[in-house]
Coordinates of N, CA and C in Angstrom, one line a residue:
T26 N 8.1 83.4 -20.9 CA 8.6 81.7 -20.2 C 9.6 81.0 -20.8
F27 N 9.3 80.8 -22.2 CA 9.8 80.1 -23.2 C 11.7 80.5 -23.2
L28 N 11.3 81.8 -23.5 CA 13.3 82.5 -23.4 C 13.8 82.4 -22.0
F29 N 13.0 82.3 -21.0 CA 13.7 81.9 -19.8 C 14.2 81.3 -19.2
E30 N 13.1 80.0 -20.2 CA 13.8 78.4 -19.7 C 14.8 78.0 -20.7
W31 N 14.8 78.8 -21.7 CA 15.8 78.4 -22.7 C 17.4 79.1 -22.2
A32 N 17.1 80.4 -21.8 CA 18.6 81.0 -21.1 C 18.8 79.9 -20.2
A33 N 17.6 79.2 -19.3 CA 18.2 78.7 -17.9 C 18.9 77.6 -18.4
N34 N 18.7 76.7 -19.1 CA 19.1 75.8 -20.1 C 20.5 75.7 -20.4
Q35 N 20.6 77.1 -20.9 CA 21.9 77.3 -21.7 C 23.4 77.3 -20.3
M36 N 22.5 78.0 -19.2 CA 23.5 77.8 -18.4 C 23.6 76.6 -17.3
K37 N 22.5 75.8 -17.9 CA 23.0 74.7 -17.1 C 23.5 73.9 -18.0
S38 N 23.6 73.9 -19.0 CA 24.3 73.1 -19.9 C 26.0 73.4 -20.1
A39 N 26.2 74.8 -19.7 CA 27.5 75.4 -19.4 C 28.0 74.8 -18.0
V40 N 27.3 74.6 -17.0 CA 27.6 74.1 -16.3 C 27.9 72.7 -15.6
V41 N 26.8 71.8 -16.1 CA 26.9 70.6 -16.3 C 27.8 70.0 -16.9
G42 N 29.2 69.8 -17.5 CA 30.1 69.3 -18.0 C 31.0 69.4 -17.5
G43 N 32.1 68.6 -18.6 CA 33.3 68.4 -18.2 C 33.7 68.0 -16.7
A44 N 34.1 68.6 -15.7 CA 34.7 67.9 -14.4 C 33.7 68.0 -13.3
F45 N 32.7 68.7 -13.7 CA 31.6 69.0 -12.8 C 31.3 67.9 -12.1
G46 N 30.9 66.7 -12.5 CA 30.8 65.2 -11.8 C 31.6 64.7 -11.0
Q47 N 32.8 65.0 -10.8 CA 34.3 64.7 -10.5 C 34.5 65.6 -9.0
I48 N 34.2 67.0 -9.1 CA 34.2 67.6 -8.0 C 33.6 67.1 -6.7
T49 N 34.5 67.0 -5.7 CA 33.6 66.7 -4.5 C 34.0 67.6 -3.0
D50 N 34.4 68.8 -3.9 CA 34.5 70.0 -2.4 C 33.4 70.8 -2.9
F51 N 32.8 71.4 -2.0 CA 31.6 72.1 -2.0 C 32.0 73.6 -2.9
F52 N 33.3 74.2 -2.2 CA 33.6 75.8 -2.3 C 34.1 75.3 -4.1
E53 N 35.0 74.5 -4.6 CA 35.5 74.3 -5.5 C 34.2 74.1 -6.7
L54 N 33.1 73.4 -6.4 CA 32.0 73.1 -7.1 C 31.5 74.5 -7.7
F55 N 31.2 75.5 -6.5 CA 30.8 76.7 -6.8 C 31.6 77.6 -7.5
E56 N 32.6 77.6 -7.4 CA 33.9 78.3 -8.0 C 33.7 77.6 -10.0
Y57 N 33.8 76.3 -10.2 CA 33.8 75.8 -11.2 C 32.7 76.0 -11.8
A58 N 31.2 76.0 -11.4 CA 29.8 76.6 -11.7 C 30.1 77.9 -12.2
S59 N 30.6 79.0 -11.3 CA 30.6 80.3 -11.6 C 31.3 80.5 -12.9
E60 N 32.7 79.7 -12.8 CA 33.6 80.1 -13.8 C 32.8 79.5 -15.4
R61 N 32.3 78.9 -15.5 CA 31.8 78.2 -16.6 C 30.4 79.1 -16.9
K62 N 29.5 79.4 -15.9 CA 28.6 80.7 -16.2 C 29.3 81.7 -16.8
Y63 N 30.0 82.4 -16.2 CA 31.2 83.6 -16.4 C 31.5 83.7 -18.0
A64 N 32.4 82.3 -18.3 CA 32.6 82.3 -19.6 C 31.1 82.2 -20.4
L65 N 30.5 81.9 -20.6 CA 29.1 81.8 -21.0 C 28.4 83.1 -21.0
L66 N 28.6 83.7 -20.3 CA 28.0 85.2 -20.2 C 28.6 86.2 -20.8
R67 N 30.1 86.0 -20.8 CA 30.8 86.5 -21.7 C 30.6 86.7 -23.2
E68 N 30.5 85.3 -23.6 CA 30.3 84.8 -25.0 C 28.8 85.7 -25.2
S69 N 27.9 85.9 -24.4 CA 26.6 85.8 -24.5 C 25.5 86.8 -23.4
P70 N 26.3 88.3 -23.5 CA 25.8 89.1 -22.3 C 24.6 89.4 -22.5
H71 N 24.0 89.4 -23.4 CA 22.4 89.2 -23.2 C 21.2 88.5 -22.2
I72 N 22.4 87.2 -22.1 CA 21.6 86.2 -21.2 C 21.6 86.5 -20.2
L73 N 22.1 87.4 -19.1 CA 22.4 87.8 -18.2 C 21.7 89.0 -18.2
D74 N 21.7 90.0 -18.9 CA 20.3 91.1 -18.7 C 18.8 90.3 -18.7
F75 N 19.1 89.8 -19.8 CA 17.5 88.9 -20.2 C 16.9 88.4 -18.7
T76 N 17.9 87.3 -18.3 CA 17.1 86.6 -17.2 C 17.0 87.9 -15.6
V77 N 18.0 88.6 -15.5 CA 17.9 90.0 -14.2 C 16.8 90.7 -14.7
R78 N 16.1 90.8 -15.7 CA 15.2 91.5 -16.2 C 13.6 90.7 -15.9
A79 N 13.9 89.4 -16.2 CA 12.7 88.3 -16.2 C 12.4 88.3 -14.7
F80 N 13.5 88.2 -14.1 CA 13.3 87.7 -12.5 C 12.6 88.9 -12.0
Y81 N 13.4 90.1 -12.2 CA 12.7 91.1 -11.5 C 11.6 92.0 -12.5
A82 N 11.0 91.3 -12.8 CA 9.8 91.9 -13.8 C 8.6 92.9 -12.9
P83 N 8.0 93.2 -13.1 CA 6.7 93.7 -12.2 C 5.8 92.4 -12.0
Q84 N 4.8 92.5 -10.8 CA 4.2 91.3 -11.0 C 2.9 91.5 -12.1
G85 N 3.3 89.8 -12.6 CA 1.9 89.5 -13.7 C 2.3 88.5 -14.1
P86 N 1.2 87.8 -14.6 CA 1.1 86.4 -14.7 C 2.5 85.6 -15.6
V87 N 3.1 86.3 -16.2 CA 4.6 85.5 -16.7 C 5.6 85.7 -15.8
S88 N 5.7 86.9 -14.7 CA 6.5 86.8 -13.6 C 6.3 85.9 -13.0
Q89 N 5.0 85.7 -12.5 CA 4.6 84.6 -11.5 C 5.0 83.4 -11.9
E90 N 4.9 82.9 -13.2 CA 5.0 81.5 -13.5 C 6.9 81.5 -13.6
I91 N 7.8 82.6 -13.9 CA 8.8 82.6 -13.6 C 9.5 82.6 -12.3
N92 N 9.0 83.3 -11.4 CA 9.2 82.8 -10.4 C 8.7 81.4 -9.8
Q93 N 7.9 81.1 -10.1 CA 7.5 79.6 -9.2 C 8.3 78.7 -10.0
K94 N 9.1 78.9 -11.2 CA 9.8 77.9 -11.9 C 11.4 78.5 -11.1
I95 N 11.5 79.4 -10.8 CA 12.9 79.6 -10.0 C 12.9 78.9 -8.8
A96 N 11.9 79.4 -7.9 CA 11.8 78.6 -6.6 C 11.7 77.0 -6.7
E97 N 11.1 76.3 -7.6 CA 10.9 75.1 -7.7 C 12.5 74.6 -8.0
Q98 N 13.2 75.1 -9.1 CA 14.6 74.7 -9.4 C 15.8 75.1 -8.3
T99 N 15.4 76.1 -7.8 CA 16.4 76.4 -6.3 C 16.4 75.2 -5.3
A100 N 15.1 74.6 -5.2 CA 14.8 73.8 -4.2 C 15.4 72.6 -4.3
A101 N 15.6 71.8 -6.0 CA 16.1 70.7 -6.2 C 17.2 70.6 -6.8
I102 N 17.9 72.1 -6.9 CA 19.6 72.4 -7.3 C 20.3 71.9 -6.1
F103 N 20.2 71.9 -4.6 CA 21.3 71.3 -3.6 C 21.2 69.6 -4.2
S104 N 20.1 69.2 -3.8 CA 20.0 68.2 -3.5 C 20.5 67.3 -5.0
T105 N 20.5 67.7 -5.9 CA 20.7 67.5 -7.6 C 22.2 67.2 -7.8
Y106 N 22.6 68.8 -7.2 CA 23.9 69.0 -7.8 C 25.0 68.6 -7.0
F107 N 24.8 68.7 -6.0 CA 25.9 68.7 -4.5 C 25.7 67.1 -4.2
S108 N 24.8 66.5 -4.8 CA 25.1 65.0 -4.5 C 26.8 64.1 -4.0
G109 N 27.4 64.8 -4.9 CA 28.8 64.3 -4.7 C 29.8 64.8 -4.0
I110 N 29.1 65.7 -3.1 CA 30.2 66.7 -2.1 C 30.3 66.1 -1.1
D111 N 31.3 66.1 -0.7 CA 32.3 65.5 0.6 C 31.9 66.9 1.7
F112 N 30.9 66.4 2.3 CA 30.2 67.8 3.8 C 31.1 67.4 4.8
S113 N 31.9 66.3 5.1 CA 32.6 65.9 6.0 C 33.3 67.6 6.6
K114 N 33.9 67.9 5.6 CA 34.5 69.5 5.9 C 34.2 70.4 6.4
F115 N 33.0 70.4 6.5 CA 32.3 71.5 7.3 C 32.1 71.2 8.7
R116 N 32.4 72.5 9.4 CA 32.1 72.2 10.6 C 30.5 72.0 11.2
E117 N 30.9 71.1 12.5 CA 29.6 70.6 13.0 C 28.4 71.5 13.2
D118 N 28.6 72.8 13.6 CA 27.4 73.5 13.6 C 27.1 74.4 12.4
V119 N 27.5 74.4 11.4 CA 27.2 74.8 9.7 C 26.2 74.3 8.8
N120 N 25.4 74.2 8.7 CA 24.6 73.7 7.5 C 24.9 73.8 6.1
P121 N 25.7 73.0 5.7 CA 26.2 73.5 3.8 C 24.9 73.9 3.0
Q122 N 23.7 73.8 3.1 CA 22.7 73.8 2.5 C 21.8 75.3 3.0
E123 N 22.3 75.5 4.1 CA 22.2 77.0 4.1 C 23.3 78.2 3.8
V124 N 24.5 77.6 3.8 CA 25.5 77.9 3.2 C 25.5 78.6 1.7
Y125 N 24.7 77.5 1.2 CA 24.7 77.5 -0.1 C 23.5 78.2 -0.7
R126 N 22.3 78.5 0.3 CA 21.2 79.4 0.4 C 21.7 81.0 0.6
M127 N 22.7 81.1 1.3 CA 23.3 82.7 1.7 C 24.0 83.1 0.4
L128 N 24.7 82.3 -0.2 CA 25.5 82.5 -1.5 C 24.6 82.9 -2.3
V129 N 23.4 82.3 -2.5 CA 22.5 82.4 -3.7 C 21.8 83.7 -3.9
W130 N 21.4 84.0 -2.0 CA 20.7 85.3 -2.0 C 21.5 86.4 -2.1
M131 N 22.6 86.3 -1.9 CA 24.0 87.3 -2.0 C 24.0 88.0 -3.3
S132 N 24.3 86.8 -4.1 CA 24.1 87.3 -5.4 C 23.2 87.8 -6.4
E133 N 21.9 87.3 -6.1 CA 20.6 88.0 -6.2 C 20.6 89.1 -5.7
G134 N 21.1 89.0 -4.5 CA 20.7 90.5 -4.1 C 21.6 92.0 -4.6
Y135 N 22.9 91.2 -4.8 CA 23.9 92.2 -5.6 C 23.3 92.5 -7.0
L136 N 23.1 91.2 -7.9 CA 22.2 91.6 -9.0 C 20.8 92.7 -9.2
H137 N 20.0 92.3 -7.9 CA 19.2 93.0 -7.8 C 19.5 94.8 -7.6
E138 N 20.4 94.9 -6.6 CA 20.9 96.2 -6.3 C 21.3 96.9 -7.5
Q139 N 22.4 96.3 -8.2 CA 22.8 97.1 -9.9 C 21.3 97.0 -10.5
R140 N 20.6 96.1 -10.6 CA 19.2 96.8 -11.6 C 18.7 97.9 -10.8
L141 N 18.5 98.0 -9.9 CA 17.5 99.1 -9.3 C 18.4 100.4 -9.4
A142 N 19.8 100.5 -9.6 CA 20.6 101.5 -9.7 C 20.9 101.7 -11.1
E143 N 20.1 100.8 -12.2 CA 19.9 100.9 -13.3 C 21.7 101.1 -14.0
Q144 N 22.3 100.6 -13.4 CA 23.8 100.0 -13.7 C 24.2 98.7 -14.6
S145 N 25.0 99.2 -15.6 CA 25.1 97.8 -16.1 C 25.3 96.7 -15.6
M146 N 25.6 95.8 -16.1 CA 25.8 94.4 -15.2 C 27.2 93.9 -16.1
D147 N 28.4 94.6 -14.6 CA 29.8 94.1 -15.1 C 30.4 92.8 -14.3
L148 N 30.1 91.7 -15.6 CA 30.8 90.5 -15.3 C 31.7 90.3 -14.1
E149 N 33.1 91.1 -14.8 CA 34.0 90.9 -13.6 C 33.7 91.0 -12.5
D150 N 33.1 92.2 -12.2 CA 32.9 92.7 -10.9 C 32.1 91.8 -10.1
I151 N 31.3 91.4 -10.7 CA 30.2 90.4 -10.1 C 31.1 88.8 -9.8
M152 N 31.8 88.4 -10.3 CA 32.9 87.6 -10.4 C 33.4 87.8 -8.9
E153 N 34.4 88.6 -9.2 CA 35.1 89.2 -7.9 C 34.8 89.2 -6.6
K154 N 33.2 89.8 -6.6 CA 32.6 89.8 -5.6 C 32.2 88.1 -5.0
F155 N 31.9 87.5 -6.1 CA 31.2 86.1 -5.9 C 32.7 85.2 -5.4
R156 N 33.9 85.6 -5.7 CA 35.0 85.1 -5.4 C 35.2 85.1 -3.9
H157 N 35.0 86.6 -3.8 CA 35.4 87.2 -2.2 C 34.4 86.9 -1.1
W158 N 33.2 86.4 -1.3 CA 32.1 86.0 -0.8 C 32.3 84.3 -0.4
T159 N 32.7 83.7 -1.2 CA 32.9 82.0 -1.4 C 34.0 81.8 -0.7
A160 N 35.0 82.8 -0.6 CA 36.6 82.3 -0.3 C 36.2 82.9 1.9
W161 N 35.6 83.8 1.9 CA 35.0 84.2 3.5 C 34.1 83.0 3.7
F162 N 32.8 82.7 2.8 CA 31.9 81.8 3.5 C 32.8 80.2 4.0
K163 N 34.3 80.2 3.0 CA 35.1 78.5 3.2 C 35.5 78.8 4.6
R164 N 36.2 80.1 4.8 CA 36.9 80.1 5.8 C 36.1 80.1 7.2
L165 N 34.8 80.3 7.0 CA 33.7 80.7 8.4 C 33.3 78.9 8.5
S166 N 33.0 78.4 7.3 CA 32.3 77.0 7.3 C 32.9 75.7 7.4
Y167 N 34.0 75.8 6.9 CA 35.1 74.4 6.9 C 35.8 74.5 8.3
K168 N 35.9 73.2 8.6 CA 36.8 72.8 9.7 C 38.4 73.4 9.4
E169 N 39.2 73.9 10.2 CA 40.4 74.8 10.0 C 41.2 74.2 9.0
E170 N 41.4 72.7 9.3 CA 42.5 71.6 8.5 C 41.7 71.6 6.9
F171 N 40.8 72.2 6.3 CA 40.4 72.1 5.1 C 40.4 73.5 4.5
V172 N 40.7 74.6 5.2 CA 40.7 75.9 5.0 C 42.1 76.4 4.0

């Protein structure tokens, strides 16, 4: 769990810096954060492999503790990191927090699928898919004048 927390802190430090606090667009923030994580993981690819293995480890005391920490962090991330976002760009029938959760679920599901297939984690492929998903969600979620 110490190593998992260390890896999570490395990613958090990579993301929360630079222009992070000045970004007010939901999808620009996602893009910024993913590009910062991508840069870190390109330099230290073992972090991605380790965190995916830890996240999807067979049930046991360590994996339960890690899963609990992830659930707590995921719940707090939206209110903490998206506090400066201009949510008025979203259509009235769209909940930004649900969009956030769907993007997280899609990313986690993709990584899990790669892991089950015992395929290596191709960072460029992951980023390409994530960019596609965020562009798609932006078109579906934002009012027409903001797309």
